XYZ file of C-alpha atoms in Angstrom:
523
model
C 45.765 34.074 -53.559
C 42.109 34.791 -53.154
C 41.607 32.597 -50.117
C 44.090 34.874 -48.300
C 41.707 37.813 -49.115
C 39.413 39.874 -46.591
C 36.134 40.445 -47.397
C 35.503 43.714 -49.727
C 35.233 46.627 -47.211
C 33.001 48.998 -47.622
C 33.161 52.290 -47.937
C 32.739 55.480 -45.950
C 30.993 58.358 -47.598
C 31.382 60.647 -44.223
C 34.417 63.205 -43.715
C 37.661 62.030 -42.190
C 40.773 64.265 -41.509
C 44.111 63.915 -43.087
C 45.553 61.463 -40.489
C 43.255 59.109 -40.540
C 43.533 58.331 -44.155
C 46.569 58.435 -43.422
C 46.365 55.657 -41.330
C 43.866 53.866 -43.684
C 46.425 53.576 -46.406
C 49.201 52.151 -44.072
C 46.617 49.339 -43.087
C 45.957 48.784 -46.420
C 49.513 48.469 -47.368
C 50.046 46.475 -44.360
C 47.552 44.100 -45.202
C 49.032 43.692 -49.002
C 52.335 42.979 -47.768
C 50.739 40.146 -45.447
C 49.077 38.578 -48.387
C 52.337 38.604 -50.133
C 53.889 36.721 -47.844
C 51.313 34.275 -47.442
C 51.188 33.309 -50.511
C 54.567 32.985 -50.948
C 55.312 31.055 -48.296
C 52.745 28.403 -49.071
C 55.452 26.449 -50.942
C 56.944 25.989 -47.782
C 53.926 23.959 -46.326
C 54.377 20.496 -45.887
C 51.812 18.481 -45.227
C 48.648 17.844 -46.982
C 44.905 16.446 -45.448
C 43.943 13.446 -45.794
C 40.790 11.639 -46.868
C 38.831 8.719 -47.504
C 38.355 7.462 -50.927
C 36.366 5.080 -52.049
C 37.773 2.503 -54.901
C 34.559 2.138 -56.957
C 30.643 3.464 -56.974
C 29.666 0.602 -54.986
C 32.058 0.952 -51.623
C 30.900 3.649 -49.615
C 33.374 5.575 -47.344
C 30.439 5.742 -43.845
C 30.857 1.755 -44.208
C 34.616 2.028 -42.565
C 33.917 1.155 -38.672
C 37.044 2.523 -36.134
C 37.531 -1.500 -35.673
C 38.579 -1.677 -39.388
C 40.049 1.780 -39.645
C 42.686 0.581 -36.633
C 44.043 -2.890 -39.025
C 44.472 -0.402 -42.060
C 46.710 2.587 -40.136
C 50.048 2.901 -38.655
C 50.818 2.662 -35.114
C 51.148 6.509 -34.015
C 47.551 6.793 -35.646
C 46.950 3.496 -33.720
C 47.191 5.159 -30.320
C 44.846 7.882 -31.540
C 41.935 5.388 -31.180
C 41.136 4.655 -27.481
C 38.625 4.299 -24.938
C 38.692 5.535 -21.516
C 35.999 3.059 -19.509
C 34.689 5.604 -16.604
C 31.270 3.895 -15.712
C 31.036 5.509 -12.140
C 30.698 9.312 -11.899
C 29.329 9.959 -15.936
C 27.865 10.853 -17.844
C 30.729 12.607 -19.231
C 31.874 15.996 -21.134
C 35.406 16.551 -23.418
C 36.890 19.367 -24.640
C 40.284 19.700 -26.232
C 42.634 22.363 -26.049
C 43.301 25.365 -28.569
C 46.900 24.480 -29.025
C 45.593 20.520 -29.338
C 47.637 19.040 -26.355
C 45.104 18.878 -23.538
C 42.497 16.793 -22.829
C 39.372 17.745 -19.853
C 37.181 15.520 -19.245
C 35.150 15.847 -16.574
C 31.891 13.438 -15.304
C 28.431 15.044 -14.096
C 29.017 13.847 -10.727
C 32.174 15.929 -10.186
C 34.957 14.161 -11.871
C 37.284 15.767 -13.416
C 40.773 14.858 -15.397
C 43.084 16.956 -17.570
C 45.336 14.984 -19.292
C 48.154 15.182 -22.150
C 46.483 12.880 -24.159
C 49.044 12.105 -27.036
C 51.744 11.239 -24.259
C 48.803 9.612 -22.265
C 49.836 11.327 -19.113
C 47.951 12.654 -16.709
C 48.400 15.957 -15.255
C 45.859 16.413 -12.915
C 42.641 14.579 -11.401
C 40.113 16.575 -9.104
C 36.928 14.969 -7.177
C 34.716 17.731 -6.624
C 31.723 15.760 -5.024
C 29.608 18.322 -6.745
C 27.185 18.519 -9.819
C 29.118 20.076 -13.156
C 27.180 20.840 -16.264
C 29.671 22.330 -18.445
C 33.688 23.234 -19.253
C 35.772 25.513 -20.959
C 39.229 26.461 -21.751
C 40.396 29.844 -21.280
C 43.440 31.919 -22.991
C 45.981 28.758 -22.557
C 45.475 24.869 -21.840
C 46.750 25.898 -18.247
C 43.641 27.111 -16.686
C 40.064 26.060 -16.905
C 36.623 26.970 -15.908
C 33.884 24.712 -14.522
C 29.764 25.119 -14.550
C 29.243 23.779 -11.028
C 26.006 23.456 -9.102
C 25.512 26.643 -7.587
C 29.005 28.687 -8.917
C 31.532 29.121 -12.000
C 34.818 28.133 -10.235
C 38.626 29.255 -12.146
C 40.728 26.285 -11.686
C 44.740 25.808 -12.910
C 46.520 23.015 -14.219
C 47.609 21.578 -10.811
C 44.162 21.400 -9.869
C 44.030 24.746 -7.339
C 40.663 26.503 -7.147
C 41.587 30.342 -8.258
C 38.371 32.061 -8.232
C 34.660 31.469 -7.833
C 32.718 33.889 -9.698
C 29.513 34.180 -7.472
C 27.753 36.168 -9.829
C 27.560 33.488 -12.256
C 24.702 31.370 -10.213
C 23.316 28.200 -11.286
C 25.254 28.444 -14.464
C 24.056 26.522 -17.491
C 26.514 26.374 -20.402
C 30.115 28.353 -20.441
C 32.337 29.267 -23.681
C 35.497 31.189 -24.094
C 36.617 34.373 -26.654
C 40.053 33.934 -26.610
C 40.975 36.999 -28.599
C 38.799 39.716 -26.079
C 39.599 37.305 -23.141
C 35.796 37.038 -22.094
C 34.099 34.352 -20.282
C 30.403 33.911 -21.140
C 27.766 31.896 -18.631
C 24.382 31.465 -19.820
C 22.682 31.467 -16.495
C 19.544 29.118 -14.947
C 16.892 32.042 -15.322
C 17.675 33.318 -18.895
C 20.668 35.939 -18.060
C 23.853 36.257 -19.709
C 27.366 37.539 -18.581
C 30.597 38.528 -19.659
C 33.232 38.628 -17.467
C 37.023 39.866 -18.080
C 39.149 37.022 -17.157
C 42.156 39.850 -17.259
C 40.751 41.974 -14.751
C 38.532 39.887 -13.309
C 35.364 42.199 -13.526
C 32.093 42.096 -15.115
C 31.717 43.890 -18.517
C 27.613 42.934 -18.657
C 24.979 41.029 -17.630
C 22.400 40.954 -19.885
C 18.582 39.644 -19.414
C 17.810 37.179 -22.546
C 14.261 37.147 -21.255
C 13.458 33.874 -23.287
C 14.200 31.537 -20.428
C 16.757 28.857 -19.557
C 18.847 27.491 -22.317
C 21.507 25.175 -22.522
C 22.810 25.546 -26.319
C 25.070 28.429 -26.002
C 27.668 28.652 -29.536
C 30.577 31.308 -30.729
C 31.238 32.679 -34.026
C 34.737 32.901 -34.533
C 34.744 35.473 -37.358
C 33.128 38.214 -34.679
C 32.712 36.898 -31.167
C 28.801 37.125 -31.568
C 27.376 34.716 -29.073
C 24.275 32.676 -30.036
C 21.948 31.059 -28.176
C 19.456 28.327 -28.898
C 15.818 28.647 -27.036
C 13.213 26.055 -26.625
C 10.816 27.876 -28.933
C 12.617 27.347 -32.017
C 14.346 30.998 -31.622
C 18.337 31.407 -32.160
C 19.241 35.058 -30.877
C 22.851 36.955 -31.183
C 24.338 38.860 -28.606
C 27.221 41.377 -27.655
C 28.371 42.766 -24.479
C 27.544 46.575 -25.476
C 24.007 45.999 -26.716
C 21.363 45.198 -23.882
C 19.079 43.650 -26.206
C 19.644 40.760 -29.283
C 20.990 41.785 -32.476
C 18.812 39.296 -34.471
C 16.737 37.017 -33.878
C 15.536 34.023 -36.221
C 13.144 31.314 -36.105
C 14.766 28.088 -36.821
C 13.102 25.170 -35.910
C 9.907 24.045 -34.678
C 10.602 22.828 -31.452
C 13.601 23.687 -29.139
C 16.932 24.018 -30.723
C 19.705 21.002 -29.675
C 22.959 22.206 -31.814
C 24.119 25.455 -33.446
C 27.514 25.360 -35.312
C 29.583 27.799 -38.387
C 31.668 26.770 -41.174
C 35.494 27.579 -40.711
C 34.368 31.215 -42.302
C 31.765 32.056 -40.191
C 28.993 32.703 -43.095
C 27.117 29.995 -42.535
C 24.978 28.912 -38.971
C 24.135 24.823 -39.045
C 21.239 23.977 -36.551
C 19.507 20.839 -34.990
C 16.640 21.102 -33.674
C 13.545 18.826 -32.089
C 12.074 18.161 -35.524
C 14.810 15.825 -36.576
C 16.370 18.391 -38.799
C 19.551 20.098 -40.124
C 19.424 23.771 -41.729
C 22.396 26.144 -42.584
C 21.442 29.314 -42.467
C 23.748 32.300 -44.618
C 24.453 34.794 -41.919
C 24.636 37.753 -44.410
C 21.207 37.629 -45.635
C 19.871 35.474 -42.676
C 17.789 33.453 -45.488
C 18.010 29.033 -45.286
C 20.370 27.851 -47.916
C 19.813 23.990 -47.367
C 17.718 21.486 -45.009
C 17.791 17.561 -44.664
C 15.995 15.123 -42.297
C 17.253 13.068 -39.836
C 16.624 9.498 -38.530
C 16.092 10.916 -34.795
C 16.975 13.941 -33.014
C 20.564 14.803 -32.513
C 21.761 16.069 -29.115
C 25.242 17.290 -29.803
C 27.053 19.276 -33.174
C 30.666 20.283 -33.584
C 32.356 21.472 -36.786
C 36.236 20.494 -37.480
C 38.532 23.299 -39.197
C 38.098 21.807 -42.455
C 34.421 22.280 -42.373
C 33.523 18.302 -41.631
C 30.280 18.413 -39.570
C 29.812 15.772 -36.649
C 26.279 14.813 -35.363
C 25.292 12.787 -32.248
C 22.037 10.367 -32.452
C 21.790 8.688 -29.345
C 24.576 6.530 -29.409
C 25.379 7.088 -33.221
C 27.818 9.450 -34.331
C 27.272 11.068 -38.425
C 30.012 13.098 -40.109
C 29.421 14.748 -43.567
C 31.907 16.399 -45.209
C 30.612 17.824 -48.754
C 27.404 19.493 -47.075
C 27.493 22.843 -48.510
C 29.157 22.520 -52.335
C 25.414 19.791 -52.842
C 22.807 20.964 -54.513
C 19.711 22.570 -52.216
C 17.440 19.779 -53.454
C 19.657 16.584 -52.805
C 20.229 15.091 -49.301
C 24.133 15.064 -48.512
C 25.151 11.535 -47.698
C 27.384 11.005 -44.615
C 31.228 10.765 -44.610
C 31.493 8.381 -41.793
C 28.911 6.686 -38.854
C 30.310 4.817 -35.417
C 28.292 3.603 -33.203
C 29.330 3.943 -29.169
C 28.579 0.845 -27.745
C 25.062 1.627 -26.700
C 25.806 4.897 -24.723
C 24.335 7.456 -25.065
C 26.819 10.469 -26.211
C 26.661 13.949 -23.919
C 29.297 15.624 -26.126
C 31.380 16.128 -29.277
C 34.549 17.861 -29.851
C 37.250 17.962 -33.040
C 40.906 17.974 -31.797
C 42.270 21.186 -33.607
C 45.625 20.181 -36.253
C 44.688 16.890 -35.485
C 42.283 14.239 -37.307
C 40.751 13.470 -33.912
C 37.026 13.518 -32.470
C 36.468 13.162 -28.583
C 33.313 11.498 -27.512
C 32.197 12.099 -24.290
C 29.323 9.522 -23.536
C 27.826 7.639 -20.140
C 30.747 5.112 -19.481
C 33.830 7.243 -20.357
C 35.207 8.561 -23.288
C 36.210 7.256 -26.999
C 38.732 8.865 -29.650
C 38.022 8.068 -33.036
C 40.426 8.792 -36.422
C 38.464 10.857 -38.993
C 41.053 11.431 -41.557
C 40.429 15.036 -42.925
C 39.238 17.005 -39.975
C 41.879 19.009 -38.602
C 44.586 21.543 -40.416
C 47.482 19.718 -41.376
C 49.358 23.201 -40.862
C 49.450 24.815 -38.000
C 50.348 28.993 -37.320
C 52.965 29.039 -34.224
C 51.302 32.744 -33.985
C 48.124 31.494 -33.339
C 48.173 28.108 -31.683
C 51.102 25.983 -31.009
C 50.579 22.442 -30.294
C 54.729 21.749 -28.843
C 55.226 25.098 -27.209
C 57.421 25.397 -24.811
C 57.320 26.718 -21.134
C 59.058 30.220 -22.521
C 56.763 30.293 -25.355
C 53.779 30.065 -23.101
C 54.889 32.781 -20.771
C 55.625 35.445 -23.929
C 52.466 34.582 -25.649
C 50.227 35.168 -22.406
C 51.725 38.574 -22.388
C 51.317 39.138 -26.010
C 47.673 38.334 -25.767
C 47.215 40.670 -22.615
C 49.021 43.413 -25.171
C 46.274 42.529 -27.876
C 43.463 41.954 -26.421
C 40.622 43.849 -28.071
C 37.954 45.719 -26.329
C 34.283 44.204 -26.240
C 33.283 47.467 -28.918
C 34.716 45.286 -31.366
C 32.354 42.465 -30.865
C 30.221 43.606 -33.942
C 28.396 41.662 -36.735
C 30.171 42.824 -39.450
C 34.049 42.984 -37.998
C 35.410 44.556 -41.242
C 33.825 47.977 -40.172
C 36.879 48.051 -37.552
C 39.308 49.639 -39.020
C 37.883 52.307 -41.745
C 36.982 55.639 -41.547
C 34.656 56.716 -39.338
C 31.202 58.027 -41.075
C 30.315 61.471 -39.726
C 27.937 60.855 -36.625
C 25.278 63.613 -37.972
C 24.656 62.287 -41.586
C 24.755 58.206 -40.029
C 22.591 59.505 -38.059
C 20.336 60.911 -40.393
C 20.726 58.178 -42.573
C 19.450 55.838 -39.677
C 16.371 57.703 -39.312
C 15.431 57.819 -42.548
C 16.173 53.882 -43.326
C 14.201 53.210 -40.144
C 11.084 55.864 -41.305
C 11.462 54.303 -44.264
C 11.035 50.659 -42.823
C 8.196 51.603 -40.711
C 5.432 53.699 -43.135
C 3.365 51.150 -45.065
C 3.233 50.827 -48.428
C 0.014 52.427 -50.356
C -0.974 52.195 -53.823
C -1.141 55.112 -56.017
C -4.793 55.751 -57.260
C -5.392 56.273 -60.773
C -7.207 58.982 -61.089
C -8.998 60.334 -64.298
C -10.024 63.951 -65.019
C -13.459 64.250 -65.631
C -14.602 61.001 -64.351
C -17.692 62.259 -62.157
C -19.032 64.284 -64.913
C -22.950 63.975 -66.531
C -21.182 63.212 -70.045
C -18.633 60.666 -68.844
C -21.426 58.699 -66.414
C -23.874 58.366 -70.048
C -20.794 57.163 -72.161
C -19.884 54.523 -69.699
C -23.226 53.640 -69.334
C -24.009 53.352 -72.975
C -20.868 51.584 -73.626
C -21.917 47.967 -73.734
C -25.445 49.011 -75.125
C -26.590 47.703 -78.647
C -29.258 49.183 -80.582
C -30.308 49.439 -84.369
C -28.580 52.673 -85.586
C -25.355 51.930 -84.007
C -25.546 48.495 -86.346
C -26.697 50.787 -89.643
C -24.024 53.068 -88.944
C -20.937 49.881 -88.839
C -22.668 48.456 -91.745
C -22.256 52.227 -93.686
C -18.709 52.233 -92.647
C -17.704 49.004 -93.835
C -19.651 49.460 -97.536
C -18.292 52.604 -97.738
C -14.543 51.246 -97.130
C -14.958 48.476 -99.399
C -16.151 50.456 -102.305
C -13.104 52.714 -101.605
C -10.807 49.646 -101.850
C -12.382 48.373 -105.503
C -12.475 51.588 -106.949
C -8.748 52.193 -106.274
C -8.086 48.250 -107.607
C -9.796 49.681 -111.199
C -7.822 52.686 -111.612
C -4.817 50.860 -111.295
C -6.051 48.395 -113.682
C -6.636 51.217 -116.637
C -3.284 52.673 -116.165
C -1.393 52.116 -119.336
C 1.842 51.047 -118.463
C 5.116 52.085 -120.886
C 7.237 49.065 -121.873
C 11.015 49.040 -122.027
C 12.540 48.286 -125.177
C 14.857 45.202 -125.251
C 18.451 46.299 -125.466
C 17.881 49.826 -123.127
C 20.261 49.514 -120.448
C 18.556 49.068 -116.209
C 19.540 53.047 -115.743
C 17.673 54.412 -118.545
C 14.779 52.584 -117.349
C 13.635 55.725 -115.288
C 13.732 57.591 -118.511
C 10.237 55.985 -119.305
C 8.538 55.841 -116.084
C 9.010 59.639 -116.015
C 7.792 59.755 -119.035
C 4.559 57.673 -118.109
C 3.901 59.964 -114.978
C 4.218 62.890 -117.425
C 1.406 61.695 -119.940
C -0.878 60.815 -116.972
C -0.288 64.566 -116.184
C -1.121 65.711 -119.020
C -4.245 63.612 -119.900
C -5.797 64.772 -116.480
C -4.911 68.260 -117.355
């Protein structure tokens, strides 16, 4: 049940009026009935993930090629594992669909093919004679978006040009939120856009002012772009903010990958000094760092969390990354190696245990059994929806789109009372006075300390003459004559013994009258 859980919210200290706690508690009801159901429909689940187990200590799982993975599995996993020999117009880029059924690849030289890749049919094939340097999805598999030369061109799924958004020029890299229906270009010199694929308008264009980049990521937990820079830098980013949320220094050297676990609390980068950190993105602090034989060029993360790596023509997957210890260096889940290619781009096939390589002669599918969700939300994506299904969940997502506002680093503020704007306010100001006045020492100060008498005493502290020494050797004769002349008198006391017989509480009859005697003889 506790996977089903939302974060703890926190919470709001400010006034609110009747109504909106009002609508606070029906949320929160809401919300409990939806976990309810969730976990009682769990049983109803069918299918499990699978893995790769090795039989003994000795047999490591990375040592399973595709070649031998292709005897061992049936034939619909057969087809799965393919390559698609394009040698002409490469090198080339993949991307798979949300709902998993279509395929883009497109070449650098301005080739481009959507497919249905499980029926192996192709539904469209474009020759644009023109330079493209990066692809995207948008809110279905039915229309696309291209980085060309100059342009970001709109295209559908018959291959008809839609728009051509001429204020994205010389675009660089291009990503998708499918939830706020926003298409993001990281431009050639350093700007950023969003534009509203609804409305077709421009919600910002922001000025990174760090230069041309080409590693542009998503978080799925709160639409916060990141972007990679060549000085090490990874920087976050919203529509309503003209400046970057964060910004952390990574690497030493330009940044090649940034990817998040399924949760979004944890940031994996690659960078130019052949390493791999993961980074906890709620106290921005590194959690864990291991080297790598050579720098890798391209990073994707599969829904179940299994993280692929491109080397040159080597492709690593590890799968237990994050439960390891800090000190020990995860060993891989499985390696291929691409014929000698070198690989432009990796991409996990959602519901589906399926990674597309896009590399310099074509493209190659290989089988990695545990990557994708076994079981799949028709809600959320549906990989056999039909033509009807398509239309009413276009309209549902035009009904529920959410405004950029939303796009915040901590998405569980939506949705809670509202803090009153004059004590946040003050409460800013003070945390930010706070932050900014240095921190000073408190003086010890003594009373006194300047004065004639103190000065001589501290002077004369560490000073040794003769009658200081004849006054500690007084002392101590005096205190030791003190100590035999009370052994003595406790020597001459005459002490009363107890007849045998007298019982243990009539003892104290006899020391009283001992003490009494001694009274009396002083007297």
């Amino acid at each position: 049940m506790d996977k089903y859980k939302r974060p703890n919210q926190q919470k709001s200290t400010g006034k609110a009026s009747l109504r909106s706690k009002r609508l606070l508690q029906q949320s929160r009801n809401f919300e409990k009935e939806a976990l309810q159901k969730a976990v009682a429909a769990e049983v109803l689940l069918p299918e499990n993930g699978g893995i790769l187990e090795p039989e003994n200590e000795l047999e490591k799982t990375y040592s399973l090629s595709q070649a031998k993975l292709k005897g061992l599995v049936d034939d619909q996993t057969k087809r799965k594992i393919f390559d698609l020999n394009l040698d002409v117009l490469g090198p080339y880029k993949a991307i798979y669909s949300r709902s998993s059924r279509s395929l883009l690849v497109t070449g650098r030289k301005g080739h481009v093919g959507l497919t249905f890749w499980r029926e192996a049919r192709l539904q469209t094939e474009l020759y644009l004679q023109e330079t493209i340097r990066d692809l995207t999805f948008l809110h279905t598999d039915q229309y696309f978006a291209l980085a060309q030369r100059k342009y970001t061109f709109i295209y559908d799924s018959q291959g008809i040009e839609l728009h051509c958004l001429r204020e994205h020029r010389y675009p660089t890299a291009l990503t998708f939120l499918p939830y706020h229906l926003l298409l993001v270009s990281a431009l050639e010199n350093g700007n950023l856009i969003y534009t509203d694929t609804s409305l077709g308008t421009i919600v910002s264009k922001l000025d990174t002012k760090m230069g041309k980049t080409k590693v542009l990521a998503q978080n799925m937990q709160n639409g916060i772009i990141h972007l990679g820079h060549k000085n090490g830098v990874v920087s976050f980013w919203t529509p309503v903010t003209s400046n970057a949320l964060v910004k952390m220094s990574v690497h030493r050297g330009p940044v090649t990958g940034i990817g998040f676990d399924p949760k979004g609390q944890n940031m994996i980068t690659t960078g130019s000094d052949k390493k791999v950190k993961i980074w906890d993105l709620r106290t921005f602090r590194l959690k864990k760092q291991w080297s790598l034989p050579c720098v890798a060029s391209e990073m994707t993360v599969s829904q179940h969390g299994l993280l692929a790596l491109a080397m040159n023509s080597h492709v690593w997957i590890w799968k237990d990354y994050l439960g390891e210890t800090e000190e020990t260096v995860p060993k891989p889940y499985m390696k291929e190696l691409i014929g000698g290619n070198e690989i432009h781009s990796l991409d996990f096939c959602p519901f589906e245990d399926v990674l597309g390589v896009g590399h310099v002669t074509g493209f190659s599918s290989l089988v990695v059994p545990g990557a994708g969700e076994p079981n799949f939300d028709t809600f959320e994506s549906h990989p056999y929806e039909t033509k009807r299904q398509r239309k009413e969940k276009e309209v549902r997502l035009l009904l529920e789109k959410l405004p950029p506002a939303t796009i915040t680093l901590n998405p569980q503020v939506i949705g809670t009372v509202e803090q009153d704007p004059q004590s946040r306010l003050k409460e800013l100001k003070e945390l930010e006075r706070n932050a900014n006045v240095p921190k000073q020492r408190e003086k010890k100060r003594k009373r006194g300390r300047n004065k004639l008498a103190a000065k001589l005493r501290r002077k004369q502290h560490n000073v040794i003459d003769h009658r200081r020494l004849e006054l500690q050797e007084r002392l101590a004769k005096e205190k030791e004559e003190k100590r035999q002349s009370k052994g003595k008198a406790m020597l001459n006391q005459s002490t009363v013994a107890v007849p045998d017989g007298v019982p243990s509480f009539l003892s104290s009859l006899y020391e009283k009258k001992k003490k009494k005697k001694t009274y009396l003889s002083s007297n």
